[in-house]
Amino acid sequence: MSEFDIDTAVTLKEPGRYTATVTDRWCLPFGNVNGGYLLGLATAALSDALPFADPVAISATYLRPSMPGSAEIDVEVVRTGRRQAVGEAKLNVDGREVVRVIATYADLRGSADARMVQQLAAPALPAPELCQKLQTDAFPALTIAQRLEFRYPELPGWVAAAPTNNATHEFWMRFADGSDADTRALPSLVDFATPAAFELSVWRSTTVELTNYVRAVPAPGWLACRATTRYLTSGYHEEDFEIWDSSGVLVAQSRQLMLDLG
Amino acid sequence: MSEFDIDTAVTLKEPGRYTATVTDRWCLPFGNVNGGYLLGLATAALSDALPFADPVAISATYLRPSMPGSAEIDVEVVRTGRRQAVGEAKLNVDGREVVRVIATYADLRGSADARMVQQLAAPALPAPELCQKLQTDAFPALTIAQRLEFRYPELPGWVAAAPTNNATHEFWMRFADGSDADTRALPSLVDFATPAAFELSVWRSTTVELTNYVRAVPAPGWLACRATTRYLTSGYHEEDFEIWDSSGVLVAQSRQLMLDLG
């Protein structure tokens, strides 16, 4: 069982209500919990409650920051159809709602795929073993860094305190424990990398809303990622994130709106 | 008052509950109602219930098709903060829930905008009067076509039954009554144009989920739009949609996941 699965395990307490522990193992430098990890707790409950395996569309609205603690997840099965099911989850940590999620689940394995069009190019990355490892050991509070491995063709400008003003990062990512991502992990993984907006010298921001589309079941192995921030105005910026599997298939597309904290 | 505002008017019935009429003036060829119009009814209620004017992030999950009828909109104010407020709306038509919406509102007018980065290019379009008008009079049931005007530099391939397999459309759009779009209309407008996937010979599809980010208050006048579908697999495709105002500012970014209906 992967670290991610262990740390997002949920227990059915009564119909529509799950309990869980928000561990201190996916934290950001100021001690608060990464939003993708919080989403992982919500998807664990939704995956249990809904009759399909794959979250094809999932929107998370973040209400307030969360520290590690005790969680309750209230799940409503909104609709169950022949091909899709919709559920809503409210994640409460220590009695306060921190994120609300609406998700549509389906079965991507069973879909007839007579036709595929992919007019997008995968990141052109050298093999992971030819890339550089992003070192994040300097921040002990950044526990999430211990859960993941990143490989960059060239380290981003911000690492050397020289942001490039070109906020596109392309890199490899995988879980540090060597486990492979499944379709439930993908919506969390899009939020696990360092923000592309660091290249624009935007150092502190918080997620307002994050939408994920899981498009295919990922093949095992490293994941090729592309993160881009292209528009910053009125104190907000977006981050687009793509995850491509080791066979060159786009498996997840996401976009989040972030509020700049100055 | 614009046609859009009139046709999305809501009445507060009791705390948290609004009533409205889903008119037959925004219908698609098979008589069902356009999803952007349904979203407009939800945003009308949310805009009334929340203390800020601008839906900066809004996610709509579509549960079933809707015909014209009587609507009830249940609104929950999830959180109200100093800079942002979050609300959820459930739109029921003739007693059945058809779309569920979560929105974060803020005030884009009042934001300090000391810094702006826009690393995206607006569509390069000739002036609207030099473009061609998209004629949709051949489908009387397509009443939404009477509410809008579209101008294309060149008409899309599908118009002459010759899809190009390049699913990017760039064009001008405005309300047919000459009214200007405000920030509440933008999340609906992204769903009002002909699907880009027509260029991929995908003729019938339905929206699973639509996310909108309203980034700025639009200047009056024609809106420059870019719609793109780049990935079709497992029976789903995405559509990205950008709206740029007449002064060259990106005012809305959206993405929707669509289920192909064959």
Short mmCIF file of C-alpha atoms in Angstrom, two decimals:
data_model
loop_
_atom_site.label_atom_id
_atom_site.label_comp_id
_atom_site.label_asym_id
_atom_site.label_seq_id
_atom_site.Cartn_x
_atom_site.Cartn_y
_atom_site.Cartn_z
CA MET A 1 0.00 0.00 0.00
CA SER A 2 1.41 3.39 -0.99
CA GLU A 3 2.15 6.22 1.45
CA PHE A 4 -0.52 8.24 -0.32
CA ASP A 5 -3.14 5.51 0.13
CA ILE A 6 -2.19 5.00 3.78
CA ASP A 7 -2.26 8.71 4.58
CA THR A 8 -5.62 9.23 2.85
CA ALA A 9 -7.35 6.18 4.31
CA VAL A 10 -10.94 6.86 5.40
CA THR A 11 -13.30 4.91 7.66
CA LEU A 12 -17.04 4.75 7.10
CA LYS A 13 -18.57 5.87 10.39
CA GLU A 14 -22.22 6.07 9.45
CA PRO A 15 -24.01 6.35 6.10
CA GLY A 16 -22.55 9.37 4.27
CA ARG A 17 -19.95 10.14 6.93
CA TYR A 18 -16.29 9.13 6.96
CA THR A 19 -13.52 9.84 9.43
CA ALA A 20 -9.83 10.22 8.70
CA THR A 21 -6.60 11.70 10.02
CA VAL A 22 -4.95 14.66 8.36
CA THR A 23 -1.34 13.65 8.92
CA ASP A 24 1.62 16.02 9.28
CA ARG A 25 3.39 14.27 6.39
CA TRP A 26 2.14 16.48 3.49
CA CYS A 27 2.80 19.92 4.94
CA LEU A 28 3.99 23.17 3.39
CA PRO A 29 6.77 25.38 4.83
CA PHE A 30 4.44 27.22 7.24
CA GLY A 31 3.02 23.99 8.65
CA ASN A 32 -0.33 24.06 6.88
CA VAL A 33 -1.40 21.11 4.80
CA ASN A 34 -1.06 20.89 1.01
CA GLY A 35 -4.38 21.31 -0.83
CA GLY A 36 -3.83 18.29 -3.05
CA TYR A 37 -3.48 16.08 0.01
CA LEU A 38 -6.72 17.46 1.46
CA LEU A 39 -8.38 16.72 -1.88
CA GLY A 40 -7.00 13.16 -1.61
CA LEU A 41 -8.95 12.63 1.61
CA ALA A 42 -12.12 13.82 -0.11
CA THR A 43 -11.56 11.59 -3.15
CA ALA A 44 -10.92 8.59 -0.88
CA ALA A 45 -14.40 9.02 0.57
CA LEU A 46 -15.98 9.74 -2.82
CA SER A 47 -14.29 6.70 -4.38
CA ASP A 48 -15.77 4.57 -1.63
CA ALA A 49 -19.26 6.02 -1.97
CA LEU A 50 -19.63 6.06 -5.76
CA PRO A 51 -19.98 3.02 -8.03
CA PHE A 52 -17.29 4.04 -10.57
CA ALA A 53 -13.53 4.14 -10.15
CA ASP A 54 -12.31 7.21 -12.02
CA PRO A 55 -12.88 10.90 -11.14
CA VAL A 56 -13.26 12.27 -14.67
CA ALA A 57 -14.15 15.78 -13.47
CA ILE A 58 -13.50 17.08 -10.00
CA SER A 59 -13.71 20.61 -8.64
CA ALA A 60 -12.40 21.57 -5.21
CA THR A 61 -13.21 24.91 -3.58
CA TYR A 62 -10.87 25.81 -0.74
CA LEU A 63 -12.51 27.61 2.17
CA ARG A 64 -9.67 28.10 4.66
CA PRO A 65 -6.17 26.77 5.40
CA SER A 66 -5.89 23.52 7.34
CA MET A 67 -3.38 22.21 9.84
CA PRO A 68 -3.02 18.47 10.58
CA GLY A 69 -5.85 17.11 12.73
CA SER A 70 -8.96 14.95 12.83
CA ALA A 71 -11.16 14.94 9.77
CA GLU A 72 -14.77 14.16 9.01
CA ILE A 73 -15.89 13.84 5.41
CA ASP A 74 -19.58 14.15 4.63
CA VAL A 75 -20.48 12.63 1.27
CA GLU A 76 -23.70 13.06 -0.67
CA VAL A 77 -24.36 10.82 -3.64
CA VAL A 78 -26.01 13.40 -5.87
CA ARG A 79 -26.81 11.22 -8.86
CA THR A 80 -26.01 7.73 -10.08
CA GLY A 81 -26.46 6.96 -13.77
CA ARG A 82 -25.53 4.19 -16.14
CA ARG A 83 -22.24 5.75 -17.27
CA GLN A 84 -21.49 8.36 -14.60
CA ALA A 85 -22.13 9.20 -10.96
CA VAL A 86 -21.86 12.55 -9.17
CA GLY A 87 -20.94 13.05 -5.53
CA GLU A 88 -20.25 15.96 -3.24
CA ALA A 89 -17.84 15.87 -0.29
CA LYS A 90 -17.33 18.34 2.54
CA LEU A 91 -14.04 17.92 4.37
CA ASN A 92 -14.08 19.20 7.94
CA VAL A 93 -10.87 19.33 9.96
CA ASP A 94 -11.19 19.82 13.71
CA GLY A 95 -14.80 20.86 13.15
CA ARG A 96 -14.29 23.44 10.41
CA GLU A 97 -15.02 22.91 6.74
CA VAL A 98 -11.80 23.42 4.75
CA VAL A 99 -12.63 22.17 1.27
CA ARG A 100 -15.79 21.34 -0.65
CA VAL A 101 -15.59 19.00 -3.63
CA ILE A 102 -17.96 18.05 -6.44
CA ALA A 103 -16.90 15.13 -8.58
CA THR A 104 -18.18 13.16 -11.54
CA TYR A 105 -16.93 9.58 -11.62
CA ALA A 106 -16.98 7.16 -14.55
CA ASP A 107 -15.14 4.06 -15.73
CA LEU A 108 -12.27 5.00 -18.04
CA ARG A 109 -11.18 1.38 -18.40
CA GLY A 110 -14.49 0.22 -19.79
CA SER A 111 -14.93 3.04 -22.28
CA ALA A 112 -15.04 2.16 -25.92
CA ASP A 113 -12.19 4.19 -27.39
CA ALA A 114 -12.75 3.76 -31.08
CA ARG A 115 -11.42 7.24 -31.61
CA MET A 116 -8.63 9.24 -30.05
CA VAL A 117 -7.43 12.71 -30.98
CA GLN A 118 -4.45 14.17 -29.12
CA GLN A 119 -3.47 17.54 -30.58
CA LEU A 120 -1.18 18.37 -27.69
CA ALA A 121 2.51 17.62 -27.35
CA ALA A 122 3.97 15.84 -24.33
CA PRO A 123 6.84 17.60 -22.55
CA ALA A 124 10.10 16.86 -24.37
CA LEU A 125 12.18 15.64 -21.44
CA PRO A 126 15.48 13.73 -21.28
CA ALA A 127 15.22 10.42 -19.39
CA PRO A 128 14.76 10.93 -15.62
CA GLU A 129 18.25 9.56 -14.87
CA LEU A 130 19.72 12.29 -17.09
CA CYS A 131 17.81 15.03 -15.23
CA GLN A 132 18.62 16.92 -12.06
CA LYS A 133 17.00 16.19 -8.74
CA LEU A 134 15.23 19.05 -7.03
CA GLN A 135 16.60 19.20 -3.47
CA THR A 136 14.20 20.47 -0.84
CA ASP A 137 15.89 19.16 2.30
CA ALA A 138 16.58 22.72 3.45
CA PHE A 139 13.00 23.03 4.73
CA PRO A 140 12.29 20.38 7.40
CA ALA A 141 8.72 21.69 7.80
CA LEU A 142 8.10 20.96 4.13
CA THR A 143 7.24 17.34 4.84
CA ILE A 144 5.47 16.88 1.50
CA ALA A 145 8.90 17.09 -0.17
CA GLN A 146 9.76 13.75 1.45
CA ARG A 147 6.78 12.10 -0.26
CA LEU A 148 7.78 12.99 -3.82
CA GLU A 149 10.66 13.01 -6.25
CA PHE A 150 11.17 15.60 -8.96
CA ARG A 151 13.59 15.55 -11.89
CA TYR A 152 14.20 18.66 -14.01
CA PRO A 153 16.15 18.92 -17.28
CA GLU A 154 17.52 22.14 -15.82
CA LEU A 155 16.64 23.36 -12.38
CA PRO A 156 14.11 26.23 -12.42
CA GLY A 157 15.45 29.76 -12.13
CA TRP A 158 13.90 30.35 -8.70
CA VAL A 159 16.09 27.61 -7.18
CA ALA A 160 19.10 29.90 -7.65
CA ALA A 161 17.01 32.95 -6.68
CA ALA A 162 16.92 33.98 -10.34
CA PRO A 163 13.30 33.76 -11.52
CA THR A 164 13.12 33.79 -15.32
CA ASN A 165 9.73 35.51 -15.74
CA ASN A 166 8.82 32.53 -17.94
CA ALA A 167 6.42 30.60 -15.74
CA THR A 168 6.44 27.24 -17.49
CA HIS A 169 8.01 24.25 -15.79
CA GLU A 170 8.42 20.83 -17.41
CA PHE A 171 9.68 18.00 -15.24
CA TRP A 172 9.30 14.42 -14.07
CA MET A 173 7.43 13.52 -10.89
CA ARG A 174 6.73 10.34 -8.95
CA PHE A 175 5.95 9.23 -5.43
CA ALA A 176 9.13 8.84 -3.35
CA ASP A 177 8.04 5.38 -2.17
CA GLY A 178 8.13 4.15 -5.75
CA SER A 179 4.40 3.51 -5.96
CA ASP A 180 2.60 4.22 -9.23
CA ALA A 181 -0.16 6.78 -9.52
CA ASP A 182 -3.72 5.65 -10.14
CA THR A 183 -6.62 7.80 -11.33
CA ARG A 184 -7.48 8.78 -7.77
CA ALA A 185 -3.97 10.08 -7.06
CA LEU A 186 -3.78 12.23 -10.21
CA PRO A 187 -6.07 15.07 -8.96
CA SER A 188 -3.80 15.38 -5.92
CA LEU A 189 -0.53 15.13 -7.84
CA VAL A 190 -1.35 18.21 -9.93
CA ASP A 191 -1.02 20.24 -6.73
CA PHE A 192 2.17 18.65 -5.36
CA ALA A 193 4.83 20.49 -7.38
CA THR A 194 6.40 23.86 -6.69
CA PRO A 195 4.25 26.66 -8.11
CA ALA A 196 5.17 27.79 -11.62
CA ALA A 197 4.48 31.36 -10.44
CA PHE A 198 7.76 31.29 -8.48
CA GLU A 199 9.27 32.20 -11.87
CA LEU A 200 7.20 35.42 -11.72
CA SER A 201 8.46 36.12 -8.18
CA VAL A 202 5.05 35.29 -6.73
CA TRP A 203 6.20 33.49 -3.61
CA ARG A 204 3.06 33.23 -1.52
CA SER A 205 -0.39 32.34 -2.79
CA THR A 206 -3.31 30.13 -1.83
CA THR A 207 -5.63 28.04 -3.97
CA VAL A 208 -9.15 29.36 -4.43
CA GLU A 209 -10.43 26.60 -6.69
CA LEU A 210 -8.87 23.60 -8.43
CA THR A 211 -10.48 21.67 -11.28
CA ASN A 212 -9.16 18.35 -12.54
CA TYR A 213 -10.04 16.25 -15.53
CA VAL A 214 -8.66 12.72 -15.42
CA ARG A 215 -8.54 11.62 -19.04
CA ALA A 216 -6.96 8.16 -18.99
CA VAL A 217 -5.63 5.45 -16.68
CA PRO A 218 -1.90 6.13 -16.24
CA ALA A 219 0.71 3.55 -17.24
CA PRO A 220 3.20 2.70 -14.46
CA GLY A 221 6.37 4.78 -14.10
CA TRP A 222 7.49 8.38 -13.99
CA LEU A 223 4.97 11.09 -14.85
CA ALA A 224 5.91 13.93 -17.22
CA CYS A 225 4.44 17.22 -16.02
CA ARG A 226 3.91 20.68 -17.45
CA ALA A 227 2.93 23.56 -15.15
CA THR A 228 2.18 27.00 -16.56
CA THR A 229 1.06 30.36 -15.21
CA ARG A 230 0.37 32.87 -17.95
CA TYR A 231 -1.87 35.52 -16.52
CA LEU A 232 -1.64 37.43 -13.28
CA THR A 233 -4.07 40.25 -12.58
CA SER A 234 -6.29 41.72 -9.83
CA GLY A 235 -4.33 39.71 -7.26
CA TYR A 236 -5.07 36.33 -8.86
CA HIS A 237 -3.26 33.97 -11.19
CA GLU A 238 -4.11 30.63 -12.76
CA GLU A 239 -1.92 27.54 -12.92
CA ASP A 240 -2.48 25.00 -15.66
CA PHE A 241 -1.06 21.56 -15.04
CA GLU A 242 -0.80 18.54 -17.33
CA ILE A 243 0.32 15.04 -16.39
CA TRP A 244 1.49 12.65 -19.12
CA ASP A 245 2.21 9.02 -18.39
CA SER A 246 5.34 7.09 -19.33
CA SER A 247 3.76 5.97 -22.61
CA GLY A 248 3.16 9.57 -23.77
CA VAL A 249 -0.58 9.75 -23.04
CA LEU A 250 -2.11 12.81 -21.40
CA VAL A 251 -3.76 11.43 -18.25
CA ALA A 252 -4.73 14.59 -16.33
CA GLN A 253 -5.48 18.23 -17.11
CA SER A 254 -6.01 20.70 -14.32
CA ARG A 255 -6.36 24.40 -13.71
CA GLN A 256 -6.40 26.24 -10.43
CA LEU A 257 -7.06 29.83 -9.51
CA MET A 258 -4.69 31.18 -6.89
CA LEU A 259 -4.98 34.28 -4.73
CA ASP A 260 -1.70 36.13 -4.31
CA LEU A 261 -0.83 36.72 -0.67
CA GLY A 262 1.83 39.35 -1.39
CA MET B 1 -32.22 45.73 -19.07
CA SER B 2 -30.66 43.12 -21.33
CA GLU B 3 -32.42 40.02 -22.65
CA PHE B 4 -29.98 37.94 -20.63
CA ASP B 5 -30.79 39.80 -17.41
CA ILE B 6 -34.54 39.59 -18.06
CA ASP B 7 -34.43 35.88 -18.87
CA THR B 8 -32.31 35.04 -15.82
CA ALA B 9 -34.26 37.15 -13.32
CA VAL B 10 -34.80 35.41 -9.98
CA THR B 11 -37.20 36.13 -7.11
CA LEU B 12 -36.32 35.56 -3.47
CA LYS B 13 -39.10 33.32 -2.13
CA GLU B 14 -37.77 32.53 1.33
CA PRO B 15 -34.27 32.70 2.84
CA GLY B 16 -31.96 30.64 0.61
CA ARG B 17 -34.61 29.85 -2.00
CA TYR B 18 -35.24 31.63 -5.29
CA THR B 19 -37.75 31.01 -8.05
CA ALA B 20 -37.32 31.69 -11.75
CA THR B 21 -38.58 30.70 -15.17
CA VAL B 22 -36.43 28.72 -17.58
CA THR B 23 -37.59 30.36 -20.80
CA ASP B 24 -37.67 28.75 -24.24
CA ARG B 25 -35.46 31.51 -25.64
CA TRP B 26 -32.05 29.86 -25.10
CA CYS B 27 -32.70 26.42 -26.53
CA LEU B 28 -30.58 24.03 -28.56
CA PRO B 29 -31.73 22.23 -31.74
CA PHE B 30 -33.39 19.36 -29.85
CA GLY B 31 -35.38 21.72 -27.61
CA ASN B 32 -33.30 21.31 -24.46
CA VAL B 33 -31.86 24.37 -22.77
CA ASN B 34 -28.28 25.60 -23.19
CA GLY B 35 -26.09 24.89 -20.16
CA GLY B 36 -24.67 28.42 -20.02
CA TYR B 37 -28.18 29.81 -19.71
CA LEU B 38 -28.94 27.40 -16.86
CA LEU B 39 -25.73 28.55 -15.20
CA GLY B 40 -26.95 32.14 -15.64
CA LEU B 41 -30.00 31.39 -13.50
CA ALA B 42 -27.73 29.97 -10.79
CA THR B 43 -25.36 32.95 -10.90
CA ALA B 44 -28.30 35.34 -10.69
CA ALA B 45 -29.28 33.78 -7.37
CA LEU B 46 -25.67 33.58 -6.14
CA SER B 47 -25.03 37.22 -7.09
CA ASP B 48 -28.05 38.21 -5.02
CA ALA B 49 -27.04 36.12 -2.01
CA LEU B 50 -23.32 36.94 -1.84
CA PRO B 51 -21.78 40.28 -0.81
CA PHE B 52 -19.37 40.58 -3.77
CA ALA B 53 -20.12 41.26 -7.44
CA ASP B 54 -17.73 39.10 -9.44
CA PRO B 55 -17.67 35.27 -9.77
CA VAL B 56 -13.88 34.78 -9.89
CA ALA B 57 -14.16 30.97 -9.86
CA ILE B 58 -17.28 29.04 -10.67
CA SER B 59 -17.75 25.35 -11.27
CA ALA B 60 -20.98 23.87 -12.65
CA THR B 61 -21.70 20.14 -12.63
CA TYR B 62 -24.48 19.12 -15.00
CA LEU B 63 -26.72 16.34 -13.74
CA ARG B 64 -29.29 15.92 -16.51
CA PRO B 65 -30.66 17.80 -19.54
CA SER B 66 -33.32 20.43 -18.92
CA MET B 67 -36.30 21.62 -20.92
CA PRO B 68 -37.91 25.04 -20.31
CA GLY B 69 -40.02 25.11 -17.14
CA SER B 70 -40.30 26.41 -13.59
CA ALA B 71 -37.12 26.68 -11.58
CA GLU B 72 -36.21 26.75 -7.93
CA ILE B 73 -32.70 27.69 -6.93
CA ASP B 74 -31.49 26.74 -3.46
CA VAL B 75 -28.51 28.81 -2.35
CA GLU B 76 -26.21 28.14 0.58
CA VAL B 77 -23.79 30.84 1.67
CA VAL B 78 -20.85 28.58 2.53
CA ARG B 79 -18.40 31.18 3.72
CA THR B 80 -18.10 34.96 3.78
CA GLY B 81 -14.67 36.51 4.23
CA ARG B 82 -13.11 39.90 3.93
CA ARG B 83 -11.99 39.48 0.32
CA GLN B 84 -14.02 36.55 -0.95
CA ALA B 85 -17.29 34.69 -0.39
CA VAL B 86 -18.28 31.16 -1.41
CA GLY B 87 -21.78 30.00 -2.29
CA GLU B 88 -23.40 26.85 -3.59
CA ALA B 89 -26.51 26.77 -5.77
CA LYS B 90 -28.73 23.86 -6.76
CA LEU B 91 -30.93 24.55 -9.76
CA ASN B 92 -34.08 22.45 -9.89
CA VAL B 93 -36.33 22.56 -12.95
CA ASP B 94 -39.80 21.09 -12.61
CA GLY B 95 -38.66 19.43 -9.40
CA ARG B 96 -35.48 17.79 -10.64
CA GLU B 97 -31.97 19.05 -9.97
CA VAL B 98 -30.26 19.81 -13.28
CA VAL B 99 -27.07 21.66 -12.31
CA ARG B 100 -25.11 22.19 -9.12
CA VAL B 101 -22.79 25.17 -8.86
CA ILE B 102 -20.04 26.21 -6.45
CA ALA B 103 -18.76 29.74 -6.83
CA THR B 104 -16.22 32.02 -5.22
CA TYR B 105 -17.10 35.70 -5.54
CA ALA B 106 -14.82 38.70 -5.01
CA ASP B 107 -14.58 42.32 -6.06
CA LEU B 108 -12.42 42.68 -9.18
CA ARG B 109 -13.04 46.43 -9.33
CA GLY B 110 -11.61 47.10 -5.90
CA SER B 111 -8.48 44.97 -6.29
CA ALA B 112 -5.17 46.70 -6.14
CA ASP B 113 -3.57 45.80 -9.45
CA ALA B 114 -0.04 47.00 -8.95
CA ARG B 115 1.15 44.16 -11.09
CA MET B 116 -0.17 42.52 -14.23
CA VAL B 117 1.41 39.76 -16.32
CA GLN B 118 -0.36 38.62 -19.48
CA GLN B 119 1.73 36.05 -21.34
CA LEU B 120 -1.09 35.06 -23.62
CA ALA B 121 -1.97 36.55 -27.02
CA ALA B 122 -5.43 37.82 -27.85
CA PRO B 123 -7.05 36.37 -30.99
CA ALA B 124 -5.80 38.29 -34.04
CA LEU B 125 -9.13 39.19 -35.64
CA PRO B 126 -10.05 41.70 -38.35
CA ALA B 127 -12.62 44.27 -37.19
CA PRO B 128 -16.09 42.75 -36.72
CA GLU B 129 -17.50 44.65 -39.72
CA LEU B 130 -14.87 42.98 -41.92
CA CYS B 131 -15.82 39.51 -40.68
CA GLN B 132 -18.54 37.12 -41.80
CA LYS B 133 -21.75 36.60 -39.91
CA LEU B 134 -22.56 33.07 -38.84
CA GLN B 135 -26.11 32.37 -40.06
CA THR B 136 -28.12 29.98 -37.94
CA ASP B 137 -31.63 30.82 -39.14
CA ALA B 138 -32.01 27.34 -40.65
CA PHE B 139 -32.80 25.90 -37.21
CA PRO B 140 -35.91 27.57 -35.75
CA ALA B 141 -35.65 25.41 -32.60
CA LEU B 142 -32.19 26.88 -31.95
CA THR B 143 -33.64 29.90 -30.20
CA ILE B 144 -30.34 30.75 -28.50
CA ALA B 145 -29.02 31.76 -31.93
CA GLN B 146 -31.44 34.70 -31.88
CA ARG B 147 -29.89 35.99 -28.65
CA LEU B 148 -26.33 36.27 -29.98
CA GLU B 149 -24.26 37.53 -32.86
CA PHE B 150 -21.07 35.88 -34.11
CA ARG B 151 -18.49 37.20 -36.58
CA TYR B 152 -15.80 34.95 -38.02
CA PRO B 153 -12.77 35.99 -40.12
CA GLU B 154 -13.58 32.90 -42.17
CA LEU B 155 -16.55 30.69 -41.50
CA PRO B 156 -15.59 27.42 -39.77
CA GLY B 157 -15.19 24.32 -41.91
CA TRP B 158 -18.20 22.58 -40.41
CA VAL B 159 -20.53 25.28 -41.81
CA ALA B 160 -19.85 23.94 -45.30
CA ALA B 161 -19.88 20.34 -44.00
CA ALA B 162 -16.08 20.26 -44.32
CA PRO B 163 -14.63 19.93 -40.81
CA THR B 164 -10.95 20.81 -40.80
CA ASN B 165 -9.79 18.50 -37.97
CA ASN B 166 -8.27 21.66 -36.43
CA ALA B 167 -10.60 22.37 -33.53
CA THR B 168 -9.68 25.97 -32.79
CA HIS B 169 -12.18 28.72 -33.50
CA GLU B 170 -11.43 32.43 -33.10
CA PHE B 171 -14.32 34.83 -33.55
CA TRP B 172 -16.24 37.83 -32.23
CA MET B 173 -19.33 37.44 -30.06
CA ARG B 174 -21.88 39.81 -28.53
CA PHE B 175 -25.46 39.78 -27.34
CA ALA B 176 -27.87 40.36 -30.23
CA ASP B 177 -29.71 43.07 -28.28
CA GLY B 178 -26.53 45.15 -28.22
CA SER B 179 -26.10 44.93 -24.45
CA ASP B 180 -22.61 44.67 -23.02
CA ALA B 181 -21.44 41.68 -20.99
CA ASP B 182 -20.77 42.08 -17.29
CA THR B 183 -18.82 39.70 -15.07
CA ARG B 184 -21.95 37.68 -14.32
CA ALA B 185 -22.69 37.10 -18.03
CA LEU B 186 -19.17 35.89 -18.87
CA PRO B 187 -19.48 32.39 -17.31
CA SER B 188 -22.59 31.86 -19.45
CA LEU B 189 -21.12 33.35 -22.64
CA VAL B 190 -18.30 30.77 -22.70
CA ASP B 191 -20.97 28.13 -23.38
CA PHE B 192 -22.98 30.04 -26.02
CA ALA B 193 -20.88 29.43 -29.14
CA THR B 194 -20.91 26.44 -31.47
CA PRO B 195 -18.65 23.67 -30.13
CA ALA B 196 -15.09 23.69 -31.45
CA ALA B 197 -15.34 19.88 -31.62
CA PHE B 198 -17.59 20.23 -34.68
CA GLU B 199 -14.26 20.55 -36.53
CA LEU B 200 -13.44 17.02 -35.31
CA SER B 201 -16.83 15.76 -36.57
CA VAL B 202 -18.07 15.39 -33.00
CA TRP B 203 -21.65 16.57 -33.55
CA ARG B 204 -23.40 15.55 -30.35
CA SER B 205 -22.04 15.93 -26.86
CA THR B 206 -23.18 17.10 -23.45
CA THR B 207 -21.38 19.07 -20.76
CA VAL B 208 -20.27 17.11 -17.70
CA GLU B 209 -18.59 19.98 -15.86
CA LEU B 210 -17.75 23.59 -16.70
CA THR B 211 -15.27 25.74 -14.76
CA ASN B 212 -14.94 29.48 -15.28
CA TYR B 213 -12.47 31.99 -14.02
CA VAL B 214 -13.53 35.61 -14.47
CA ARG B 215 -10.28 37.57 -14.46
CA ALA B 216 -11.30 41.19 -15.14
CA VAL B 217 -14.29 43.45 -15.66
CA PRO B 218 -14.93 43.57 -19.42
CA ALA B 219 -14.82 46.84 -21.35
CA PRO B 220 -17.95 47.52 -23.44
CA GLY B 221 -18.13 46.22 -27.00
CA TRP B 222 -17.52 43.06 -28.99
CA LEU B 223 -15.81 40.15 -27.25
CA ALA B 224 -12.97 38.28 -28.96
CA CYS B 225 -13.22 34.55 -28.29
CA ARG B 226 -10.99 31.53 -28.71
CA ALA B 227 -12.44 28.03 -28.37
CA THR B 228 -10.21 24.96 -28.57
CA THR B 229 -10.63 21.21 -28.26
CA ARG B 230 -7.33 19.37 -28.33
CA TYR B 231 -7.87 15.99 -26.74
CA LEU B 232 -10.58 13.45 -27.32
CA THR B 233 -10.35 10.06 -25.64
CA SER B 234 -12.46 7.50 -23.74
CA GLY B 235 -15.60 9.20 -25.04
CA TYR B 236 -14.77 12.60 -23.56
CA HIS B 237 -13.25 15.82 -24.81
CA GLU B 238 -12.42 19.16 -23.22
CA GLU B 239 -13.20 22.60 -24.57
CA ASP B 240 -11.08 25.54 -23.51
CA PHE B 241 -12.61 28.97 -24.01
CA GLU B 242 -11.12 32.43 -23.62
CA ILE B 243 -12.95 35.75 -23.80
CA TRP B 244 -10.98 38.93 -24.44
CA ASP B 245 -12.60 42.34 -24.20
CA SER B 246 -12.44 45.12 -26.80
CA SER B 247 -9.36 46.61 -25.12
CA GLY B 248 -7.33 43.37 -25.47
CA VAL B 249 -7.64 42.17 -21.88
CA LEU B 250 -8.36 38.52 -21.08
CA VAL B 251 -11.57 38.66 -19.03
CA ALA B 252 -12.61 34.98 -18.79
CA GLN B 253 -10.92 31.58 -18.99
CA SER B 254 -13.00 28.44 -18.97
CA ARG B 255 -12.70 24.74 -19.54
CA GLN B 256 -15.45 22.19 -19.83
CA LEU B 257 -15.45 18.42 -20.04
CA MET B 258 -17.91 17.04 -22.57
CA LEU B 259 -19.26 13.54 -22.97
CA ASP B 260 -19.57 12.44 -26.60
CA LEU B 261 -23.04 11.18 -27.42
CA GLY B 262 -22.03 9.47 -30.67
#
